[in-house]
Amino acid sequence: MERKEQLYEGKAKKVFATDNPDYCIVSYKDDATAFNGKKKGTIVGKGVVNNRMSNYMFKMLEENGINTHFVEEINERDAIVKKVDIVPLEVIVRNRAAGSFSKKYGVPEGSDLASPILEFDYKCDPLDDPLVNNYHILALGLATQEEIDKISEMTLKINQLMIEFFKQCNVELVDFKLEFGRFHGEIVLADEISPDTCRFWDLDTHEKLDKDRFRRDMGGVEEAYAEMMKRIGLAE
Ligand code: TMP
Ligand code: ASP
């Protein structure tokens, strides 16, 4: 399947049309941003890692009964995906305190949580993705109650599957962000699952193996992405 015209360019990916109106091609870039684009940089090889890792995760989830947008990997940076309408929500799961949660609620990073947190942010760059609850989502018409219920149920199942999967790689899944789309009336998992969108800590040392190394100028960014590829068995 060939790339046709570019439909969209985001911070980390480009999306191209194909000759099939139901499919598009996503192309993962090495561009990295943080703090809603205020910090910019490049993580060499990130596009390859994020494409291959996302595709691998989508396949694993499909095998476990989760519908995703994934169709086929076509090369190391590009994949064919279903052309969905993205639900304008960033769906975040937190299994341990970190990042903006630690800051906002005054809970030291790394603290245990009594139970996982499911959080929705309204995906809107000019507003810096504000936190929204069920009432906000309905009032703003971002999704229906049926869609919120489906997304919540899928997300909690995905959390269980991903916690188990990464544990086997000696990695703790601290938190992550998902996006969902509508495809012919059905809710499917979309976007990506990668070190850009998840916090991964080594299970024993708690070393950070994700984009926080870029966000916080910690160094060893490319090495962390490469290490995650090894941990999941996609590199030597
Ligand atoms: P946060 O602690 O900064 O709110 O991030 C929570 C999780 O969501 C973390 O795993 C990183 C991911 N995330 C994104 O994928 N995109 C974003 O724009 C932000 C802010 C976070
Ligand atoms: N990707 C996001 C941005 O630049 C933020 C992040 O991942 O921290 O806005």
Coordinates of N, CA and C and ligand atoms in Angstrom, one line a residue:
M1 N 0.9 -1.2 0.0 CA 0.0 0.0 0.0 C 0.9 1.2 0.0
E2 N 0.6 2.2 -0.9 CA 1.4 3.4 -1.0 C 0.9 4.6 -0.2
R3 N 1.9 5.4 0.2 CA 1.5 6.7 0.8 C 1.0 7.6 -0.3
K4 N -0.2 8.3 0.0 CA -0.7 9.3 -0.9 C -0.4 10.7 -0.2
E5 N -1.4 11.6 -0.2 CA -1.1 12.9 0.3 C -1.0 12.9 1.9
Q6 N -0.3 13.8 2.4 CA -0.2 14.0 3.9 C -1.5 14.6 4.4
L7 N -2.1 13.9 5.4 CA -3.3 14.4 6.0 C -3.1 15.2 7.2
Y8 N -2.0 15.0 7.9 CA -1.8 15.6 9.2 C -0.3 15.5 9.6
E9 N 0.2 16.5 10.3 CA 1.5 16.3 10.9 C 1.4 16.7 12.4
G10 N 1.7 15.8 13.3 CA 1.6 16.0 14.7 C 3.0 16.2 15.2
K11 N 3.2 16.2 16.6 CA 4.5 16.5 17.1 C 5.4 15.3 16.9
A12 N 4.9 14.1 16.9 CA 5.7 12.9 16.8 C 5.5 12.0 15.6
K13 N 4.4 12.3 14.9 CA 4.0 11.5 13.7 C 3.4 12.3 12.6
K14 N 3.6 11.7 11.4 CA 2.8 12.2 10.2 C 1.8 11.2 9.8
V15 N 0.7 11.6 9.2 CA -0.3 10.7 8.8 C -0.6 10.9 7.3
F16 N -0.5 9.8 6.5 CA -0.7 9.9 5.1 C -2.0 9.2 4.7
A17 N -2.6 9.6 3.6 CA -3.8 8.9 3.0 C -3.2 7.7 2.3
T18 N -4.1 6.7 2.0 CA -3.7 5.6 1.1 C -4.8 5.5 0.1
D19 N -4.7 4.5 -0.8 CA -5.8 4.4 -1.8 C -7.1 3.7 -1.3
N20 N -7.0 3.3 0.0 CA -8.1 2.7 0.7 C -8.7 3.7 1.7
P21 N -9.9 4.2 1.5 CA -10.4 5.3 2.4 C -10.5 4.9 3.8
D22 N -10.5 3.5 4.1 CA -10.5 3.1 5.5 C -9.2 3.0 6.2
Y23 N -8.1 3.2 5.4 CA -6.8 3.0 6.0 C -5.9 4.3 5.8
C24 N -5.0 4.5 6.7 CA -4.0 5.5 6.5 C -2.6 5.0 6.9
I25 N -1.6 5.7 6.6 CA -0.2 5.3 7.0 C 0.3 6.3 8.0
V26 N 0.8 5.8 9.2 CA 1.4 6.7 10.2 C 2.9 6.5 10.0
S27 N 3.6 7.6 10.1 CA 5.1 7.6 10.0 C 5.6 8.3 11.2
Y28 N 6.4 7.5 11.9 CA 6.9 8.0 13.2 C 8.2 8.8 13.0
K29 N 8.3 10.0 13.6 CA 9.4 10.9 13.5 C 10.4 10.8 14.7
D30 N 11.6 11.3 14.5 CA 12.5 11.3 15.7 C 12.3 12.6 16.5
D31 N 11.4 13.5 16.0 CA 11.2 14.8 16.8 C 10.6 14.5 18.1
A32 N 11.1 15.2 19.1 CA 10.6 15.0 20.5 C 10.2 16.4 21.0
T33 N 9.1 16.4 21.7 CA 8.7 17.7 22.4 C 8.2 17.3 23.8
A34 N 8.2 18.3 24.6 CA 7.7 18.2 26.0 C 7.0 19.5 26.4
F35 N 6.2 19.4 27.4 CA 5.6 20.6 28.0 C 4.8 21.3 26.8
N36 N 4.0 20.5 26.2 CA 3.1 21.0 25.1 C 3.9 21.8 24.0
G37 N 5.0 21.2 23.6 CA 5.8 21.7 22.5 C 6.7 22.8 22.9
K38 N 6.8 23.2 24.2 CA 7.7 24.3 24.6 C 9.1 23.9 24.6
K39 N 9.4 22.6 24.8 CA 10.7 22.0 24.7 C 10.8 21.2 23.5
K40 N 11.8 21.4 22.6 CA 11.9 20.7 21.4 C 13.3 20.0 21.3
G41 N 13.3 18.9 20.6 CA 14.6 18.2 20.4 C 14.4 17.0 19.4
T42 N 15.5 16.2 19.4 CA 15.5 15.0 18.5 C 16.0 13.9 19.4
I43 N 15.3 12.8 19.2 CA 15.8 11.5 19.9 C 16.1 10.6 18.7
V44 N 17.4 10.4 18.4 CA 17.8 9.7 17.2 C 17.3 8.2 17.3
G45 N 16.6 7.8 16.3 CA 16.1 6.4 16.3 C 14.8 6.2 17.0
K46 N 14.2 7.3 17.6 CA 13.0 7.2 18.4 C 11.8 6.7 17.5
G47 N 11.8 7.2 16.2 CA 10.7 6.9 15.3 C 10.6 5.4 15.1
V48 N 11.8 4.8 15.0 CA 11.9 3.3 14.7 C 11.4 2.6 16.0
V49 N 11.9 3.0 17.1 CA 11.5 2.3 18.4 C 10.0 2.4 18.6
N50 N 9.5 3.6 18.4 CA 8.1 3.8 18.8 C 7.1 3.1 17.8
N51 N 7.5 3.1 16.5 CA 6.7 2.3 15.5 C 6.7 0.9 15.9
R52 N 7.9 0.3 16.0 CA 8.0 -1.2 16.2 C 7.4 -1.6 17.6
M53 N 7.7 -0.8 18.6 CA 7.1 -1.1 19.9 C 5.6 -1.0 19.9
S54 N 5.1 0.1 19.4 CA 3.6 0.3 19.3 C 3.0 -0.9 18.6
N55 N 3.5 -1.3 17.4 CA 2.9 -2.3 16.6 C 2.9 -3.6 17.4
Y56 N 4.0 -3.9 18.1 CA 4.1 -5.1 18.9 C 3.1 -5.1 20.0
M57 N 2.9 -4.0 20.7 CA 1.9 -3.9 21.8 C 0.5 -4.0 21.2
F58 N 0.2 -3.4 20.1 CA -1.1 -3.5 19.5 C -1.4 -5.0 19.2
K59 N -0.4 -5.7 18.6 CA -0.7 -7.1 18.3 C -0.9 -7.9 19.6
M60 N -0.1 -7.6 20.6 CA -0.3 -8.4 21.9 C -1.7 -8.1 22.4
L61 N -2.2 -6.8 22.4 CA -3.5 -6.5 22.9 C -4.6 -7.1 22.1
E62 N -4.4 -7.1 20.7 CA -5.4 -7.7 19.8 C -5.6 -9.2 20.2
E63 N -4.5 -9.9 20.4 CA -4.5 -11.3 20.8 C -5.2 -11.5 22.1
N64 N -5.3 -10.4 22.9 CA -6.1 -10.5 24.2 C -7.4 -9.9 24.1
G65 N -8.0 -9.7 22.9 CA -9.4 -9.3 22.8 C -9.6 -7.8 22.8
I66 N -8.5 -7.0 22.6 CA -8.7 -5.5 22.5 C -8.7 -5.1 21.1
N67 N -9.7 -4.4 20.6 CA -9.7 -3.9 19.2 C -8.8 -2.6 19.1
T68 N -7.9 -2.7 18.2 CA -7.0 -1.5 18.0 C -7.1 -1.1 16.5
H69 N -6.4 0.1 16.2 CA -6.4 0.6 14.9 C -5.3 -0.1 14.0
F70 N -4.5 -0.9 14.6 CA -3.3 -1.5 13.9 C -3.7 -2.4 12.8
V71 N -3.1 -2.3 11.6 CA -3.3 -3.2 10.5 C -2.0 -3.9 10.2
E72 N -1.0 -3.2 9.8 CA 0.2 -3.9 9.4 C 1.5 -3.0 9.5
E73 N 2.6 -3.5 9.9 CA 3.8 -2.7 9.8 C 4.4 -2.8 8.4
I74 N 4.7 -1.6 7.8 CA 5.3 -1.7 6.4 C 6.8 -1.5 6.3
N75 N 7.3 -0.8 7.3 CA 8.8 -0.7 7.3 C 9.1 -0.2 8.7
E76 N 10.4 0.1 9.0 CA 10.7 0.3 10.4 C 10.1 1.6 11.0
R77 N 9.7 2.5 10.2 CA 9.1 3.8 10.7 C 7.6 3.9 10.4
D78 N 7.1 3.1 9.5 CA 5.7 3.3 9.0 C 4.8 2.1 9.3
A79 N 3.5 2.4 9.5 CA 2.5 1.3 9.7 C 1.2 1.7 9.1
I80 N 0.5 0.7 8.6 CA -0.9 0.9 8.1 C -1.8 0.8 9.3
V81 N -2.7 1.8 9.5 CA -3.7 1.8 10.6 C -5.0 2.1 10.0
K82 N -6.1 1.7 10.8 CA -7.4 2.1 10.4 C -7.6 3.6 10.5
K83 N -8.3 4.2 9.6 CA -8.5 5.7 9.6 C -9.7 5.9 10.6
V84 N -9.3 6.4 11.8 CA -10.3 6.6 12.8 C -10.6 8.1 13.0
D85 N -11.7 8.5 13.7 CA -11.9 9.8 14.2 C -11.4 9.7 15.7
I86 N -10.4 10.5 16.0 CA -9.8 10.4 17.3 C -10.8 11.1 18.3
V87 N -11.1 10.4 19.4 CA -11.9 10.9 20.5 C -10.9 11.9 21.2
P88 N -11.3 13.2 21.4 CA -10.4 14.2 21.9 C -10.1 14.1 23.4
L89 N -9.7 12.9 23.8 CA -9.3 12.6 25.2 C -8.0 12.0 25.3
E90 N -7.2 12.4 26.3 CA -6.0 11.6 26.6 C -6.3 10.8 27.8
V91 N -6.3 9.5 27.7 CA -6.8 8.6 28.8 C -5.5 8.2 29.5
I92 N -5.4 8.6 30.7 CA -4.1 8.3 31.5 C -4.4 7.3 32.6
V93 N -3.6 6.3 32.8 CA -3.6 5.4 33.9 C -2.4 5.6 34.7
R94 N -2.6 5.7 36.1 CA -1.4 5.8 37.0 C -1.4 4.7 38.0
N95 N -0.4 3.9 38.0 CA -0.2 2.8 38.9 C 0.7 3.2 40.1
R96 N 1.4 4.2 39.9 CA 2.3 4.7 41.0 C 2.4 6.2 40.8
A97 N 2.6 7.0 41.8 CA 2.7 8.4 41.7 C 3.9 8.9 40.9
A98 N 3.7 9.8 40.0 CA 4.8 10.3 39.2 C 4.3 11.6 38.5
G99 N 5.3 12.3 37.9 CA 4.9 13.4 36.9 C 4.0 14.4 37.5
S100 N 3.0 14.8 36.6 CA 2.1 15.9 36.9 C 1.2 15.5 38.1
F101 N 1.0 14.2 38.4 CA 0.2 13.8 39.5 C 0.9 14.1 40.8
S102 N 2.2 13.8 40.9 CA 3.0 14.1 42.1 C 3.0 15.6 42.4
K103 N 3.2 16.4 41.3 CA 3.2 17.8 41.4 C 1.9 18.4 41.9
K104 N 0.8 18.0 41.2 CA -0.5 18.6 41.5 C -1.0 18.2 42.9
Y105 N -0.8 16.9 43.3 CA -1.4 16.5 44.5 C -0.4 16.4 45.7
G106 N 0.9 16.8 45.4 CA 1.8 16.8 46.5 C 2.2 15.5 47.0
V107 N 2.3 14.5 46.1 CA 2.6 13.1 46.5 C 4.0 12.8 45.9
P108 N 5.0 12.5 46.7 CA 6.4 12.3 46.2 C 6.4 11.2 45.1
E109 N 7.2 11.5 44.1 CA 7.3 10.6 43.0 C 7.8 9.2 43.5
G110 N 7.1 8.2 43.0 CA 7.5 6.8 43.4 C 6.6 6.3 44.5
S111 N 5.7 7.1 45.1 CA 4.8 6.7 46.2 C 3.9 5.6 45.6
D112 N 3.5 4.7 46.5 CA 2.5 3.7 46.2 C 1.1 4.4 46.1
L113 N 0.2 3.9 45.3 CA -1.2 4.4 45.3 C -2.0 3.2 45.8
A114 N -3.1 3.6 46.5 CA -3.9 2.5 47.1 C -4.7 1.8 46.0
S115 N -4.9 2.5 44.9 CA -5.5 1.8 43.7 C -5.2 2.6 42.5
P116 N -5.3 2.0 41.3 CA -4.9 2.7 40.1 C -5.8 3.9 39.8
I117 N -5.3 4.9 39.2 CA -6.1 6.1 38.8 C -6.4 6.1 37.3
L118 N -7.6 6.4 37.0 CA -8.0 6.6 35.6 C -8.3 8.1 35.4
E119 N -7.6 8.7 34.5 CA -7.7 10.2 34.4 C -8.0 10.5 32.9
F120 N -8.8 11.5 32.7 CA -9.1 12.0 31.3 C -8.6 13.4 31.2
D121 N -7.9 13.7 30.2 CA -7.5 15.1 29.8 C -8.2 15.4 28.5
Y122 N -8.7 16.6 28.4 CA -9.3 17.1 27.1 C -8.1 17.4 26.2
K123 N -8.0 16.7 25.0 CA -6.9 16.8 24.1 C -7.1 18.1 23.3
C124 N -6.4 19.2 23.8 CA -6.6 20.5 23.2 C -5.3 21.3 23.5
D125 N -4.4 21.3 22.5 CA -3.1 22.0 22.8 C -3.3 23.5 23.2
P126 N -4.2 24.3 22.6 CA -4.2 25.7 23.0 C -4.6 25.9 24.5
L127 N -5.3 24.8 25.0 CA -5.7 24.9 26.4 C -4.8 24.1 27.3
D128 N -3.7 23.5 26.8 CA -2.8 22.7 27.6 C -3.4 21.4 28.2
D129 N -4.3 20.8 27.4 CA -4.9 19.5 27.8 C -5.5 19.5 29.2
P130 N -6.5 20.3 29.5 CA -7.0 20.3 30.9 C -7.7 19.0 31.3
L131 N -7.5 18.7 32.6 CA -8.2 17.6 33.2 C -9.7 17.7 33.1
V132 N -10.4 16.7 32.7 CA -11.8 16.7 32.7 C -12.4 15.5 33.4
N133 N -13.6 15.6 33.9 CA -14.3 14.5 34.5 C -15.5 14.1 33.6
N134 N -16.2 13.0 34.0 CA -17.3 12.5 33.2 C -18.3 13.6 32.8
Y135 N -18.6 14.5 33.8 CA -19.6 15.6 33.5 C -19.0 16.5 32.4
H136 N -17.8 16.9 32.5 CA -17.2 17.8 31.5 C -17.2 17.2 30.2
I137 N -16.9 15.9 30.1 CA -16.9 15.2 28.8 C -18.2 15.2 28.1
L138 N -19.3 14.9 28.9 CA -20.7 14.9 28.4 C -21.1 16.4 28.0
A139 N -20.8 17.3 28.9 CA -21.2 18.7 28.7 C -20.6 19.3 27.5
L140 N -19.3 18.9 27.3 CA -18.5 19.5 26.1 C -18.8 18.7 24.9
G141 N -19.5 17.6 25.0 CA -19.8 16.7 23.8 C -18.6 16.0 23.3
L142 N -17.6 15.7 24.1 CA -16.4 15.1 23.7 C -16.6 13.6 23.4
A143 N -17.5 12.9 24.1 CA -17.8 11.5 23.9 C -19.2 11.3 24.6
T144 N -19.8 10.2 24.2 CA -21.1 9.8 24.9 C -20.8 9.0 26.1
Q145 N -21.8 8.8 27.0 CA -21.6 8.0 28.2 C -21.2 6.6 27.8
E146 N -21.9 6.1 26.7 CA -21.6 4.7 26.3 C -20.1 4.6 25.9
E147 N -19.6 5.6 25.2 CA -18.2 5.6 24.8 C -17.3 5.8 26.0
I148 N -17.6 6.6 26.9 CA -16.8 6.7 28.1 C -16.7 5.4 28.9
D149 N -17.8 4.7 29.0 CA -17.9 3.4 29.6 C -17.0 2.4 28.9
K150 N -17.1 2.4 27.6 CA -16.3 1.4 26.8 C -14.8 1.7 26.9
I151 N -14.5 3.0 26.8 CA -13.1 3.4 26.9 C -12.5 3.1 28.3
S152 N -13.3 3.3 29.3 CA -12.8 3.0 30.7 C -12.6 1.5 30.9
E153 N -13.6 0.7 30.4 CA -13.5 -0.8 30.5 C -12.2 -1.3 29.7
M154 N -12.1 -0.8 28.5 CA -10.9 -1.2 27.7 C -9.6 -0.8 28.4
T155 N -9.6 0.4 28.9 CA -8.3 1.0 29.5 C -7.9 0.1 30.7
L156 N -8.9 -0.2 31.5 CA -8.5 -1.0 32.7 C -8.0 -2.4 32.4
K157 N -8.6 -3.0 31.3 CA -8.1 -4.3 30.8 C -6.7 -4.1 30.2
I158 N -6.5 -3.1 29.4 CA -5.2 -2.8 28.8 C -4.2 -2.7 29.9
N159 N -4.6 -2.0 31.0 CA -3.6 -1.8 32.1 C -3.2 -3.1 32.7
Q160 N -4.1 -4.0 32.9 CA -3.7 -5.3 33.5 C -2.8 -6.1 32.5
L161 N -3.2 -6.1 31.2 CA -2.3 -6.8 30.2 C -1.0 -6.2 30.1
M162 N -0.9 -4.9 30.2 CA 0.4 -4.2 30.0 C 1.3 -4.4 31.3
I163 N 0.7 -4.3 32.4 CA 1.4 -4.5 33.7 C 2.1 -5.8 33.6
E164 N 1.3 -6.9 33.3 CA 1.9 -8.2 33.3 C 3.0 -8.4 32.2
F165 N 2.7 -7.8 31.0 CA 3.7 -7.9 29.9 C 5.0 -7.3 30.3
F166 N 4.9 -6.1 30.9 CA 6.2 -5.4 31.2 C 6.9 -6.0 32.4
K167 N 6.1 -6.6 33.3 CA 6.8 -7.2 34.4 C 7.7 -8.3 34.0
Q168 N 7.3 -9.0 32.9 CA 8.1 -10.1 32.3 C 9.4 -9.5 31.7
C169 N 9.4 -8.2 31.4 CA 10.6 -7.6 30.9 C 11.4 -6.9 32.0
N170 N 11.1 -7.2 33.2 CA 11.7 -6.6 34.4 C 11.5 -5.1 34.4
V171 N 10.3 -4.7 34.0 CA 10.0 -3.2 33.9 C 8.6 -3.0 34.6
E172 N 8.6 -1.9 35.4 CA 7.4 -1.5 36.1 C 6.7 -0.5 35.2
L173 N 5.4 -0.7 34.9 CA 4.6 0.3 34.2 C 4.0 1.3 35.2
V174 N 4.7 2.4 35.3 CA 4.3 3.4 36.3 C 3.0 4.1 35.9
D175 N 3.0 4.6 34.7 CA 1.8 5.3 34.2 C 1.9 5.3 32.6
F176 N 0.8 5.6 32.0 CA 0.8 5.7 30.5 C -0.5 6.5 30.1
K177 N -0.4 6.9 28.8 CA -1.5 7.6 28.2 C -2.0 6.9 26.9
L178 N -3.3 6.8 26.8 CA -3.9 6.1 25.6 C -4.7 7.1 24.8
E179 N -5.0 6.8 23.6 CA -6.0 7.6 22.8 C -6.8 6.5 22.1
F180 N -8.1 6.9 21.9 CA -9.0 6.0 21.3 C -9.6 6.7 20.0
G181 N -10.1 5.9 19.1 CA -10.8 6.4 17.9 C -12.1 5.7 17.6
R182 N -12.9 6.3 16.8 CA -14.1 5.7 16.3 C -13.9 5.2 14.9
F183 N -14.2 3.9 14.7 CA -14.0 3.3 13.3 C -15.3 2.6 13.0
H184 N -16.1 3.2 12.0 CA -17.4 2.6 11.7 C -18.2 2.4 12.9
G185 N -18.3 3.4 13.8 CA -19.1 3.3 15.0 C -18.6 2.5 16.2
E186 N -17.4 1.9 16.0 CA -16.9 1.1 17.1 C -15.6 1.9 17.7
I187 N -15.5 1.7 19.0 CA -14.3 2.3 19.7 C -13.1 1.4 19.6
V188 N -12.0 1.9 19.1 CA -10.8 1.1 19.0 C -9.6 1.9 19.6
L189 N -8.7 1.2 20.1 CA -7.4 1.8 20.6 C -6.6 2.4 19.5
A190 N -6.1 3.6 19.6 CA -5.4 4.2 18.5 C -4.1 4.8 19.0
D191 N -3.5 5.8 18.3 CA -2.3 6.4 18.6 C -1.1 5.5 18.8
E192 N -0.4 5.6 19.9 CA 0.9 4.8 20.1 C 1.0 4.3 21.5
I193 N 1.9 3.3 21.7 CA 2.2 2.9 23.0 C 3.8 2.7 23.0
S194 N 4.4 3.7 23.7 CA 5.9 3.8 23.5 C 6.5 4.4 24.7
P195 N 7.8 4.6 24.7 CA 8.5 5.3 25.8 C 8.1 6.8 25.8
D196 N 7.5 7.3 24.7 CA 7.0 8.7 24.7 C 5.7 8.8 25.6
T197 N 5.0 7.7 25.6 CA 3.6 7.8 26.2 C 3.4 6.9 27.4
C198 N 4.5 6.3 27.9 CA 4.5 5.5 29.1 C 5.6 5.9 30.0
R199 N 5.5 5.7 31.3 CA 6.7 5.8 32.2 C 7.0 4.3 32.5
F200 N 8.3 4.0 32.2 CA 8.8 2.7 32.4 C 10.0 2.8 33.4
W201 N 9.9 2.0 34.5 CA 11.0 2.0 35.5 C 11.6 0.6 35.6
D202 N 12.9 0.5 35.6 CA 13.5 -0.8 35.9 C 12.9 -1.3 37.2
L203 N 12.4 -2.6 37.2 CA 11.7 -3.2 38.4 C 12.6 -3.2 39.6
D204 N 13.9 -3.4 39.4 CA 14.8 -3.5 40.6 C 15.4 -2.1 41.0
T205 N 16.0 -1.4 40.0 CA 16.8 -0.2 40.3 C 15.9 1.0 40.2
H206 N 14.7 0.9 39.6 CA 13.8 2.1 39.4 C 14.4 3.1 38.4
E207 N 15.5 2.7 37.6 CA 16.0 3.5 36.6 C 14.9 3.9 35.6
K208 N 14.9 5.1 35.1 CA 13.9 5.6 34.2 C 14.3 5.1 32.7
L209 N 13.3 4.5 32.0 CA 13.6 4.0 30.7 C 12.6 4.6 29.7
D210 N 12.4 5.9 29.8 CA 11.4 6.5 29.0 C 11.7 8.0 28.7
K211 N 10.7 8.7 28.2 CA 10.9 10.1 27.7 C 11.2 11.0 28.9
D212 N 10.9 10.6 30.1 CA 11.3 11.5 31.2 C 12.8 11.9 31.2
R213 N 13.6 11.0 30.6 CA 15.0 11.3 30.5 C 15.3 12.6 29.6
F214 N 14.4 12.7 28.6 CA 14.4 13.9 27.7 C 13.8 15.1 28.4
R215 N 12.6 14.9 29.0 CA 11.8 16.0 29.6 C 12.7 16.6 30.7
R216 N 13.5 15.8 31.4 CA 14.2 16.3 32.6 C 15.7 16.4 32.4
D217 N 16.1 16.4 31.1 CA 17.5 16.6 30.7 C 18.4 15.6 31.5
M218 N 18.1 14.4 31.6 CA 18.8 13.4 32.4 C 20.0 12.8 31.6
G219 N 20.0 12.9 30.3 CA 21.0 12.2 29.5 C 20.5 10.7 29.3
G220 N 21.3 10.0 28.4 CA 21.0 8.6 28.2 C 19.6 8.3 27.6
V221 N 19.1 9.3 26.8 CA 17.8 9.2 26.3 C 17.7 8.0 25.2
E222 N 18.6 8.1 24.2 CA 18.6 7.1 23.1 C 18.8 5.7 23.7
E223 N 19.7 5.7 24.7 CA 20.1 4.4 25.3 C 18.9 3.8 26.0
A224 N 18.1 4.7 26.7 CA 16.9 4.2 27.3 C 15.9 3.6 26.3
Y225 N 15.7 4.3 25.2 CA 14.8 3.7 24.2 C 15.3 2.4 23.6
A226 N 16.6 2.3 23.4 CA 17.2 1.1 22.9 C 17.1 0.0 23.9
E227 N 17.3 0.3 25.2 CA 17.1 -0.7 26.3 C 15.7 -1.3 26.3
M228 N 14.7 -0.4 26.1 CA 13.3 -0.9 26.1 C 13.1 -1.9 24.9
M229 N 13.7 -1.6 23.8 CA 13.6 -2.5 22.6 C 14.2 -3.9 23.0
K230 N 15.3 -3.9 23.7 CA 15.9 -5.1 24.1 C 15.0 -5.9 25.1
R231 N 14.5 -5.1 26.1 CA 13.7 -5.7 27.1 C 12.5 -6.5 26.6
I232 N 11.9 -5.9 25.5 CA 10.7 -6.5 24.9 C 11.1 -7.5 23.9
G233 N 12.4 -7.7 23.6 CA 12.8 -8.7 22.7 C 12.8 -8.3 21.2
L234 N 12.8 -7.0 21.0 CA 12.8 -6.5 19.6 C 14.2 -6.1 19.1
A235 N 15.2 -6.3 20.0 CA 16.6 -6.0 19.6 C 17.5 -6.9 20.4
E236 N 18.7 -7.0 19.8 CA 19.7 -7.9 20.5 C 20.2 -7.2 21.8
Ligands
TMP1 P1 2.0 13.3 33.3 O1 2.4 12.8 34.7 O2 2.9 14.4 32.8 O3 0.6 13.8 33.4 O4 2.0 12.1 32.3 C1 1.3 10.9 32.5 C2 1.6 9.9 31.4 O5 1.1 10.4 30.2 C3 3.1 9.7 31.2 O6 3.3 8.3 31.0 C4 3.4 10.4 30.0 C5 2.2 10.5 29.2 N1 2.0 11.7 28.5 C6 1.8 11.7 27.1 O7 1.8 10.6 26.5 N2 1.6 12.8 26.5 C7 1.5 14.0 27.1 O8 1.3 15.1 26.4 C8 1.7 14.0 28.5 C9 1.6 15.3 29.3 C10 1.9 12.9 29.2
ASP2 N1 4.3 15.2 23.9 C1 3.9 16.3 24.7 C2 4.2 17.7 24.2 O1 5.1 18.1 23.7 C3 4.3 16.3 26.2 C4 5.1 15.2 26.8 O2 5.1 14.1 26.3 O3 5.6 15.5 27.9 O4 3.3 18.4 24.3

